[in-house]
Amino acid sequence: MTASPTLGKDLTGLEHMTPEQIRLILDTAEPFKEVSERPIKKVPALRGKTIVNLFFEASTRTRISFEFAEKRLSADTVNVAASGSSVSKGETLVDTARNLEAMRIDMVVIRHPSSGAAEFLGNRIDSNVINAGDGKHEHPTQALLDLLTIRDKHGKIEGLKVCLVGDVLHSRVARSNLWGLTKLGAEVAVCGPWTLMPRGIEDLGVKVFGRIEEAIEWADVLNVLRLQLERMEKGFIPSLREYYRVFGVTPERLERSPRAITIMHPGPMNRGVEIDSRVADGPHSIILDQVTNGVAVRMAVLYLLAGGRAELADAAKRGGGE
Amino acid sequence: MRTETRTQILDARAMSRALQRMAVEIVELAHGTDDLVLIGIQRRGVELAERIAKLIEKEEGATAAIPRGALDITLYRDDLETVGPKPVIGETHIPGDLTDKHAVIVDDVLYTGRTVRAALDELADFGRPKRISLCVLVDRGGRELPIQADIVGKAVKTVPGERVDVQVEELDGRDQVDLIR
């Protein structure tokens, strides 16, 4: 019997994961979709586990999605926001986490403005750590839900042409997507103003388009990233209106494509800046499917990280059917 | 290396006869087919439930369409800590509300009873059946919980360490049950 892949203790990013591990999460997410459609949307898999959602940055969608995932698995959850907690009194990240561990928790879901915060924490505490976004580094569960949604829509990922549009430079969503998509065999491109393209990205085998028209000509899927408004203040782009005029994903531009292009966005959207409302709400948009799949993917990650020791499993398996 | 010996318990013809008899017994137990729902436990229970449903439909005529479902109990197990590396979870599909139905759980092997315990918990989240029965192809003894089957295809005495290997045409290319020791 071939050993099935495992995830290890933490999920900090997709960069160091194998394609098999990524596929394991996507395949495990499939049956969790159905749990959210049941009359009683809850299974007892994580009964007795305590999970802390430690959010040092504002988040609505991701935090709620994680919380639903945890509750639908019957875990007990606590939310800690940076403001109004001891963090605002100057406590360090590790001290905060160690204090939580002293109260006997099992898992930490962390969002933090510093790149590498999740891994840093994972190396210092015994609980499982899940990265819910760390600085400009990674946002692995977002990329996993993107991958799942692409696979649902197209039936595969390998060979698909996926273009990330917008602020790739500052985007942890883009970074995680790049790792995940390339590992699963998609062709990946990026498109946006050159001020927002990371240097040397071509070395990863990624195409770079300077014009949105070229990207639309090429792609099967456009993943339109959120343009963070503070980028304008910092001089990366001249104005929002100009950004929309040059890079906005509009129905007029999409009409010129020979294919029906699948439209994705990690949210929250700036309608009329990076994406036109008619595109966001159009027939090829799978933006809300991404949100639905987010809960299933996070359930899969929580489930796979919680428990599961290989040596005990082998012993249990030898007993045969039950 | 440990050598395994395989003893056949049921061949294809014996298995077919057992399923035929189980189908008849299910209809008797449920006093007909009106409220009957067959629920197969992933994976081989699902195939067996499908077979039994077809046999009942054949026997009872075109009027009887037996609703069938599939149940994966992985998320209701009491041993999450010890099961890892996680097997991929199968599909769960319940045909409609189970309230006031006679649900018959179908599985390939009954051993400790823990799978059935989990299945009972899970079914309770899909409604309140008026009755739940248990139908298994092989009862190998060794119960760890107060659970018994209502209908058994074949009972065999086994000891811990032995394994009952059920193969079905749909998944394994042939119908056969072996005892591996």
Coordinates of C-alpha atoms in Angstrom, one line a residue:
Chain A
M1 CA 0.0 0.0 0.0
T2 CA 1.4 3.4 -0.9
A3 CA 1.6 5.9 1.9
S4 CA -0.9 8.6 1.6
P5 CA 0.4 12.1 1.9
T6 CA 0.1 14.0 5.2
L7 CA 0.2 17.7 5.9
G8 CA 2.4 17.8 9.0
K9 CA 1.7 20.1 11.9
D10 CA 1.1 23.5 10.3
L11 CA -0.2 25.1 7.1
T12 CA 1.9 28.2 6.5
G13 CA 2.1 28.4 2.7
L14 CA 1.9 26.5 -0.5
E15 CA 5.5 27.2 -1.5
H16 CA 6.9 24.1 0.2
M17 CA 4.0 21.8 -0.3
T18 CA 4.0 18.9 -2.8
P19 CA 1.4 18.6 -5.5
E20 CA 0.1 15.4 -3.7
Q21 CA -0.5 17.4 -0.5
I22 CA -2.4 20.1 -2.4
R23 CA -4.5 17.5 -4.2
L24 CA -5.2 15.8 -0.8
I25 CA -6.7 19.0 0.5
L26 CA -8.8 19.6 -2.6
D27 CA -10.1 16.0 -2.7
T28 CA -10.9 16.1 1.1
A29 CA -12.7 19.4 0.5
E30 CA -15.2 17.7 -1.9
P31 CA -17.2 15.8 0.7
F32 CA -17.2 18.8 3.0
K33 CA -19.2 20.8 0.5
E34 CA -22.1 18.5 1.1
V35 CA -22.0 19.0 4.9
S36 CA -22.9 22.7 4.4
E37 CA -26.0 21.6 2.5
R38 CA -27.4 19.3 5.2
P39 CA -30.4 20.1 7.3
I40 CA -28.0 20.0 10.3
K41 CA -24.8 21.6 9.0
K42 CA -22.5 20.0 11.5
V43 CA -20.4 16.9 11.9
P44 CA -18.7 15.9 15.1
A45 CA -15.2 15.4 13.7
L46 CA -13.4 18.0 15.8
R47 CA -15.5 17.7 18.9
G48 CA -13.5 18.8 21.9
K49 CA -10.9 20.7 19.9
T50 CA -10.3 24.3 20.8
I51 CA -9.3 26.7 18.1
V52 CA -8.2 30.3 18.5
N53 CA -8.7 32.7 15.6
L54 CA -5.9 35.2 16.2
F55 CA -6.5 38.2 13.8
F56 CA -4.0 41.0 13.9
E57 CA -5.4 42.5 10.7
A58 CA -9.0 43.4 9.7
S59 CA -10.8 40.6 8.0
T60 CA -14.4 39.8 7.4
R61 CA -14.7 37.0 4.8
T62 CA -11.7 34.9 5.9
R63 CA -12.5 35.1 9.6
I64 CA -16.1 34.2 9.1
S65 CA -15.2 31.5 6.7
F66 CA -12.8 29.9 9.2
E67 CA -15.3 30.3 12.0
F68 CA -18.1 28.5 10.0
A69 CA -15.6 25.8 9.1
E70 CA -14.6 25.3 12.7
K71 CA -18.2 25.3 14.0
R72 CA -19.4 22.9 11.3
L73 CA -16.8 20.5 12.5
S74 CA -18.0 21.0 16.1
A75 CA -14.8 22.6 17.4
D76 CA -14.9 25.2 20.1
T77 CA -13.7 28.6 18.9
V78 CA -12.5 31.8 20.4
N79 CA -11.8 35.0 18.4
V80 CA -9.0 37.3 19.4
A81 CA -8.6 40.6 17.6
A82 CA -5.5 42.7 18.0
S83 CA -7.4 45.8 19.0
G84 CA -8.9 45.6 22.5
S85 CA -6.6 42.7 23.5
S86 CA -3.3 42.4 25.4
V87 CA -1.6 42.8 22.0
S88 CA -2.5 46.5 22.0
K89 CA -0.7 46.7 25.4
G90 CA 2.5 45.6 23.7
E91 CA 2.5 41.8 24.3
T92 CA 4.6 39.9 21.8
L93 CA 3.1 37.4 19.4
V94 CA 4.8 34.5 21.0
D95 CA 3.7 35.6 24.5
T96 CA 0.2 35.9 23.3
A97 CA 0.2 32.5 21.8
R98 CA 2.0 30.8 24.8
N99 CA -0.7 32.3 27.1
L100 CA -3.4 30.8 24.9
E101 CA -1.6 27.5 24.9
A102 CA -1.5 27.6 28.7
M103 CA -5.3 27.5 28.5
R104 CA -5.0 24.2 26.5
I105 CA -5.9 25.1 23.0
D106 CA -5.3 22.8 20.0
M107 CA -5.0 25.1 16.9
V108 CA -4.3 28.7 16.0
V109 CA -5.6 30.4 12.9
I110 CA -3.5 33.5 12.5
R111 CA -3.6 36.6 10.3
H112 CA -0.7 39.0 10.8
P113 CA 0.7 42.0 8.9
S114 CA 4.2 40.6 9.0
S115 CA 5.4 38.1 6.4
G116 CA 6.5 34.9 8.0
A117 CA 4.5 35.4 11.2
A118 CA 2.6 32.1 10.9
E119 CA 5.8 30.0 10.4
F120 CA 7.5 31.9 13.2
L121 CA 4.7 31.0 15.5
G122 CA 4.3 27.4 14.3
N123 CA 8.0 26.8 15.1
R124 CA 7.5 28.0 18.7
I125 CA 4.2 26.5 19.9
D126 CA 2.9 22.9 19.9
S127 CA -0.6 23.7 18.6
N128 CA -1.3 23.4 14.9
V129 CA -0.9 26.8 13.1
I130 CA -2.9 27.8 10.0
N131 CA -1.9 30.9 8.1
A132 CA -4.8 33.0 7.3
G133 CA -2.6 35.6 5.6
D134 CA 0.8 36.9 6.7
G135 CA 2.0 40.2 5.3
K136 CA 2.9 40.0 1.6
H137 CA 3.9 36.3 2.0
E138 CA 1.1 33.8 1.6
H139 CA -2.6 33.2 2.1
P140 CA -2.7 29.5 1.4
T141 CA -6.4 28.8 2.1
Q142 CA -7.4 31.5 -0.3
A143 CA -5.3 29.9 -3.1
L144 CA -6.6 26.4 -2.2
L145 CA -10.2 27.6 -2.5
D146 CA -9.3 29.3 -5.8
L147 CA -7.8 26.0 -7.0
L148 CA -10.9 24.1 -6.0
T149 CA -13.2 26.5 -7.7
I150 CA -11.2 26.4 -10.9
R151 CA -11.3 22.6 -10.8
D152 CA -15.0 22.6 -10.2
K153 CA -15.6 24.9 -13.2
H154 CA -13.1 23.4 -15.7
G155 CA -12.9 19.9 -14.4
K156 CA -9.1 20.2 -14.2
I157 CA -6.2 22.6 -13.4
E158 CA -3.4 21.1 -15.5
G159 CA -2.9 22.9 -18.8
L160 CA -5.3 25.7 -18.0
K161 CA -4.1 29.3 -18.6
V162 CA -4.7 31.4 -15.5
C163 CA -3.8 35.1 -15.4
L164 CA -3.5 37.0 -12.1
V165 CA -4.4 40.6 -12.8
G166 CA -3.5 43.7 -10.7
D167 CA -1.3 44.3 -7.7
V168 CA 0.8 41.1 -7.8
L169 CA 3.7 42.8 -6.0
H170 CA 1.9 43.3 -2.7
S171 CA -0.5 40.3 -2.9
R172 CA -0.1 37.3 -0.7
V173 CA -3.1 35.8 -2.6
A174 CA -1.2 36.1 -5.8
R175 CA 1.9 34.5 -4.3
S176 CA 0.0 31.5 -2.9
N177 CA -1.9 31.2 -6.2
L178 CA 1.4 31.2 -8.2
W179 CA 2.7 28.3 -6.1
G180 CA -0.5 26.3 -6.2
L181 CA -1.2 26.7 -9.9
T182 CA 2.3 26.0 -11.1
K183 CA 2.5 22.9 -8.8
L184 CA -0.7 21.5 -10.3
G185 CA 0.4 22.1 -13.8
A186 CA -1.4 25.3 -14.9
E187 CA 0.2 27.9 -17.1
V188 CA 0.4 31.1 -15.2
A189 CA 0.6 34.7 -16.2
V190 CA 0.4 38.0 -14.4
C191 CA -0.8 41.3 -15.8
G192 CA -0.8 44.8 -14.4
P193 CA 1.2 48.1 -14.3
W194 CA 4.9 47.4 -14.2
T195 CA 5.1 49.2 -10.8
L196 CA 3.0 46.4 -9.3
M197 CA 4.9 43.4 -10.9
P198 CA 7.5 41.7 -8.8
R199 CA 11.0 41.7 -10.3
G200 CA 12.2 38.5 -11.7
I201 CA 8.8 36.8 -11.8
E202 CA 9.6 35.5 -15.3
D203 CA 12.2 33.2 -13.7
L204 CA 9.4 31.2 -12.2
G205 CA 8.1 30.4 -15.6
V206 CA 5.4 33.0 -15.4
K207 CA 4.3 35.1 -18.4
V208 CA 4.0 38.8 -17.9
F209 CA 1.5 40.9 -19.8
G210 CA 1.8 44.7 -19.8
R211 CA -1.7 45.1 -21.4
I212 CA -4.9 43.6 -20.2
E213 CA -6.0 43.0 -23.8
E214 CA -3.1 40.6 -24.2
A215 CA -4.0 38.8 -21.0
I216 CA -7.6 38.4 -22.2
E217 CA -6.5 37.1 -25.6
W218 CA -4.4 34.4 -23.8
A219 CA -6.3 33.3 -20.7
D220 CA -8.9 30.7 -19.8
V221 CA -9.3 32.2 -16.3
L222 CA -8.7 35.7 -14.9
N223 CA -8.2 36.1 -11.2
V224 CA -8.6 39.8 -10.6
L225 CA -6.8 41.0 -7.5
R226 CA -8.0 43.7 -5.3
L227 CA -6.3 47.0 -5.8
Q228 CA -5.4 48.3 -2.4
L229 CA -6.2 52.0 -2.3
E230 CA -3.1 52.9 -0.3
R231 CA -1.1 51.9 -3.3
M232 CA -2.3 55.0 -5.1
E233 CA -1.2 57.2 -2.2
K234 CA 2.2 55.6 -2.3
G235 CA 2.5 56.4 -6.0
F236 CA 2.3 53.0 -7.6
I237 CA -0.5 54.1 -9.9
P238 CA -1.6 57.6 -11.0
S239 CA -5.3 57.4 -10.2
L240 CA -8.1 54.9 -9.8
R241 CA -9.9 56.2 -12.8
E242 CA -6.8 55.7 -14.9
Y243 CA -6.3 52.2 -13.5
Y244 CA -9.8 51.3 -14.5
R245 CA -9.3 52.8 -18.0
V246 CA -6.1 50.8 -18.6
F247 CA -6.5 47.6 -16.6
G248 CA -10.2 47.4 -15.7
V249 CA -11.8 44.1 -16.6
T250 CA -14.8 45.2 -18.6
P251 CA -17.4 43.4 -20.8
E252 CA -16.2 45.3 -23.8
R253 CA -12.7 43.9 -23.4
L254 CA -13.9 40.4 -22.6
E255 CA -16.1 40.3 -25.7
R256 CA -12.9 40.4 -27.9
S257 CA -11.8 37.1 -26.5
P258 CA -12.4 33.9 -28.6
R259 CA -13.3 32.0 -25.3
A260 CA -15.7 32.5 -22.4
I261 CA -13.2 33.6 -19.7
T262 CA -13.9 32.5 -16.2
I263 CA -13.8 35.5 -13.8
M264 CA -12.5 35.2 -10.2
H265 CA -11.8 37.8 -7.4
P266 CA -10.7 37.1 -3.9
G267 CA -12.7 40.0 -2.5
P268 CA -13.5 42.5 -1.3
M269 CA -14.1 44.0 -4.7
N270 CA -13.6 47.6 -5.8
R271 CA -16.3 47.7 -8.4
G272 CA -15.5 50.1 -11.2
V273 CA -11.7 50.0 -10.4
E274 CA -10.2 46.6 -11.1
I275 CA -13.5 45.0 -12.2
D276 CA -16.6 46.2 -13.9
S277 CA -19.9 45.3 -12.1
R278 CA -21.3 43.7 -15.2
V279 CA -18.3 41.3 -15.2
A280 CA -18.4 40.6 -11.5
D281 CA -22.1 39.7 -11.7
G282 CA -21.9 38.2 -15.2
P283 CA -22.5 34.6 -16.3
H284 CA -18.8 33.6 -16.2
S285 CA -18.1 35.0 -12.7
I286 CA -17.5 32.3 -10.1
I287 CA -16.7 34.8 -7.4
L288 CA -19.5 33.6 -5.0
D289 CA -18.6 30.0 -5.7
Q290 CA -15.1 30.9 -4.3
V291 CA -16.8 32.0 -1.1
T292 CA -18.8 28.9 -0.8
N293 CA -15.8 26.7 -1.5
G294 CA -13.8 28.7 1.1
V295 CA -15.7 27.0 3.9
A296 CA -15.2 23.5 2.5
V297 CA -11.5 24.0 1.9
R298 CA -10.9 25.3 5.4
M299 CA -12.9 22.4 6.9
A300 CA -10.6 20.1 5.0
V301 CA -7.5 21.8 6.2
L302 CA -8.7 21.8 9.9
Y303 CA -9.7 18.2 9.6
L304 CA -6.5 17.0 8.0
L305 CA -4.3 18.9 10.6
A306 CA -6.2 17.8 13.6
G307 CA -5.0 14.4 14.8
G308 CA -4.1 11.5 12.6
R309 CA -0.9 9.8 13.6
A310 CA 0.5 7.4 11.0
E311 CA 1.7 4.6 13.3
L312 CA -1.7 4.4 15.1
A313 CA -3.5 4.4 11.8
D314 CA -1.5 1.4 10.5
A315 CA -2.3 -0.5 13.7
A316 CA -6.0 0.3 13.4
K317 CA -6.1 -0.6 9.7
R318 CA -4.7 -4.1 10.4
G319 CA -7.9 -4.9 12.3
G320 CA -9.8 -4.8 9.0
G321 CA -13.5 -3.9 8.6
E322 CA -15.5 -2.8 11.6
Chain B
M1 CA 7.9 -10.7 6.1
R2 CA 4.5 -12.0 7.3
T3 CA 2.8 -14.4 5.0
E4 CA -0.9 -14.2 4.6
T5 CA -3.2 -17.1 4.1
R6 CA -6.5 -16.5 2.3
T7 CA -9.6 -18.7 2.9
Q8 CA -12.6 -18.2 0.8
I9 CA -15.8 -17.6 2.7
L10 CA -18.2 -16.8 -0.2
D11 CA -17.7 -17.2 -3.9
A12 CA -19.7 -15.3 -6.5
R13 CA -22.6 -17.7 -6.5
A14 CA -22.8 -18.0 -2.7
M15 CA -22.7 -14.2 -2.5
S16 CA -25.5 -13.8 -5.0
R17 CA -27.7 -16.3 -3.1
A18 CA -26.9 -14.5 0.2
L19 CA -27.9 -11.1 -1.3
Q20 CA -31.1 -12.6 -2.7
R21 CA -32.1 -14.0 0.7
M22 CA -31.2 -10.6 2.4
A23 CA -33.4 -8.8 -0.1
V24 CA -36.4 -11.0 0.8
E25 CA -35.7 -10.7 4.5
I26 CA -35.6 -6.9 4.2
V27 CA -39.0 -6.7 2.6
E28 CA -40.4 -9.0 5.3
L29 CA -38.8 -7.0 8.0
A30 CA -40.2 -3.7 6.6
H31 CA -43.7 -5.2 5.9
G32 CA -43.4 -4.2 2.2
T33 CA -41.5 -1.5 0.5
D34 CA -43.6 1.6 1.1
D35 CA -41.4 3.4 3.7
L36 CA -38.2 1.5 2.9
V37 CA -34.9 3.4 2.4
L38 CA -31.6 1.6 1.9
I39 CA -28.6 3.4 3.2
G40 CA -25.2 1.9 2.1
I41 CA -22.1 2.6 4.1
Q42 CA -19.1 3.8 2.0
R43 CA -17.6 2.1 0.2
R44 CA -18.7 -1.5 -0.3
G45 CA -22.0 -1.1 1.6
V46 CA -23.1 1.4 -1.1
E47 CA -22.6 -1.2 -3.9
L48 CA -24.3 -3.9 -1.8
A49 CA -27.3 -1.6 -1.1
E50 CA -27.6 -0.9 -4.8
R51 CA -27.6 -4.6 -5.6
I52 CA -30.2 -5.4 -2.9
A53 CA -32.4 -2.5 -4.0
K54 CA -32.4 -3.9 -7.6
L55 CA -33.2 -7.4 -6.4
I56 CA -36.2 -6.0 -4.4
E57 CA -37.4 -4.0 -7.3
K58 CA -37.2 -7.0 -9.6
E59 CA -39.0 -9.2 -7.1
E60 CA -41.7 -6.6 -6.2
G61 CA -42.4 -5.4 -9.7
A62 CA -42.2 -2.0 -11.3
T63 CA -44.3 -0.2 -8.6
A64 CA -41.5 -0.5 -6.1
A65 CA -38.7 2.1 -6.6
I66 CA -36.5 1.7 -3.5
P67 CA -34.8 5.0 -2.5
R68 CA -31.2 4.5 -1.7
G69 CA -28.5 6.6 -0.1
A70 CA -24.9 6.5 0.7
L71 CA -23.3 7.4 4.1
D72 CA -19.7 8.1 4.8
I73 CA -19.2 7.9 8.6
T74 CA -15.6 9.2 8.7
L75 CA -16.5 12.5 10.3
Y76 CA -18.5 10.7 13.0
R77 CA -15.8 8.3 14.0
D78 CA -14.6 8.2 17.6
D79 CA -11.0 7.7 16.7
L80 CA -10.0 10.7 14.7
E81 CA -6.7 10.9 16.6
T82 CA -5.7 7.4 15.5
V83 CA -7.0 7.1 12.0
G84 CA -4.6 9.4 10.1
P85 CA -3.2 9.6 7.2
K86 CA -6.7 10.5 6.4
P87 CA -8.5 8.4 3.8
V88 CA -10.3 10.6 1.3
I89 CA -13.9 10.9 2.5
G90 CA -16.6 9.4 0.3
E91 CA -19.8 10.9 -0.7
T92 CA -22.8 11.1 1.6
H93 CA -26.2 11.3 -0.1
I94 CA -29.5 10.8 1.7
P95 CA -32.6 10.6 -0.5
G96 CA -34.9 13.1 1.2
D97 CA -36.0 13.5 4.8
L98 CA -35.8 10.2 6.7
T99 CA -38.5 11.1 9.2
D100 CA -41.1 8.2 9.4
K101 CA -39.1 6.0 7.0
H102 CA -37.7 2.6 7.7
A103 CA -34.0 3.0 7.1
V104 CA -32.0 -0.1 6.5
I105 CA -28.2 0.4 7.0
V106 CA -26.3 -1.9 4.6
D107 CA -22.6 -2.7 5.2
D108 CA -20.2 -5.3 4.0
V109 CA -18.7 -6.4 7.4
L110 CA -19.9 -6.1 10.9
Y111 CA -17.1 -6.3 13.5
T112 CA -16.6 -3.9 16.5
G113 CA -19.9 -2.1 15.8
R114 CA -18.2 1.3 15.9
T115 CA -19.0 2.1 12.3
V116 CA -22.6 1.3 12.9
R117 CA -22.6 3.5 16.1
A118 CA -21.2 6.4 14.0
A119 CA -23.8 5.7 11.2
L120 CA -26.7 5.8 13.8
D121 CA -25.4 9.2 15.0
E122 CA -25.1 10.5 11.5
L123 CA -28.5 9.3 10.4
A124 CA -30.1 11.1 13.4
D125 CA -28.9 14.4 11.8
F126 CA -31.0 13.7 8.7
G127 CA -34.3 13.2 10.4
R128 CA -36.1 10.8 12.7
P129 CA -36.7 7.4 11.0
K130 CA -39.5 5.4 12.6
R131 CA -37.1 2.4 12.6
I132 CA -33.5 1.8 11.7
S133 CA -32.4 -1.8 10.9
L134 CA -29.0 -3.2 10.1
C135 CA -28.2 -5.6 7.3
V136 CA -24.6 -6.9 6.7
L137 CA -23.1 -9.3 4.3
V138 CA -20.7 -10.8 6.8
D139 CA -20.9 -10.8 10.6
R140 CA -17.4 -11.6 11.9
G141 CA -18.2 -11.2 15.7
G142 CA -15.9 -9.3 18.0
R143 CA -18.3 -6.6 19.0
E144 CA -17.1 -3.8 21.3
L145 CA -20.6 -2.1 21.5
P146 CA -24.1 -3.5 22.1
I147 CA -25.0 -3.6 18.4
Q148 CA -26.4 -6.5 16.5
A149 CA -27.5 -7.0 12.9
D150 CA -31.1 -7.7 12.0
I151 CA -30.1 -9.5 8.7
V152 CA -26.9 -11.3 8.1
G153 CA -25.7 -12.8 4.9
K154 CA -23.0 -15.0 6.4
A155 CA -21.7 -15.3 10.0
V156 CA -18.1 -16.3 10.6
K157 CA -16.0 -16.7 13.7
T158 CA -12.8 -14.7 13.6
V159 CA -10.1 -13.5 16.0
P160 CA -8.4 -10.1 16.2
G161 CA -5.6 -9.8 13.6
E162 CA -7.6 -11.6 11.0
R163 CA -9.2 -9.6 8.2
V164 CA -12.4 -10.1 6.2
D165 CA -11.9 -9.0 2.6
V166 CA -15.1 -8.3 0.7
Q167 CA -14.7 -7.8 -3.1
V168 CA -17.6 -6.6 -5.3
E169 CA -17.8 -6.7 -9.0
E170 CA -18.3 -2.9 -9.3
L171 CA -15.1 -2.0 -7.5
D172 CA -12.9 -5.0 -7.5
G173 CA -13.9 -6.8 -10.7
R174 CA -15.3 -9.9 -9.0
D175 CA -17.7 -11.0 -6.2
Q176 CA -15.8 -12.8 -3.4
V177 CA -15.3 -12.8 0.3
D178 CA -12.1 -14.1 1.9
L179 CA -10.8 -14.5 5.4
I180 CA -7.2 -13.4 5.6
R181 CA -5.1 -14.6 8.5

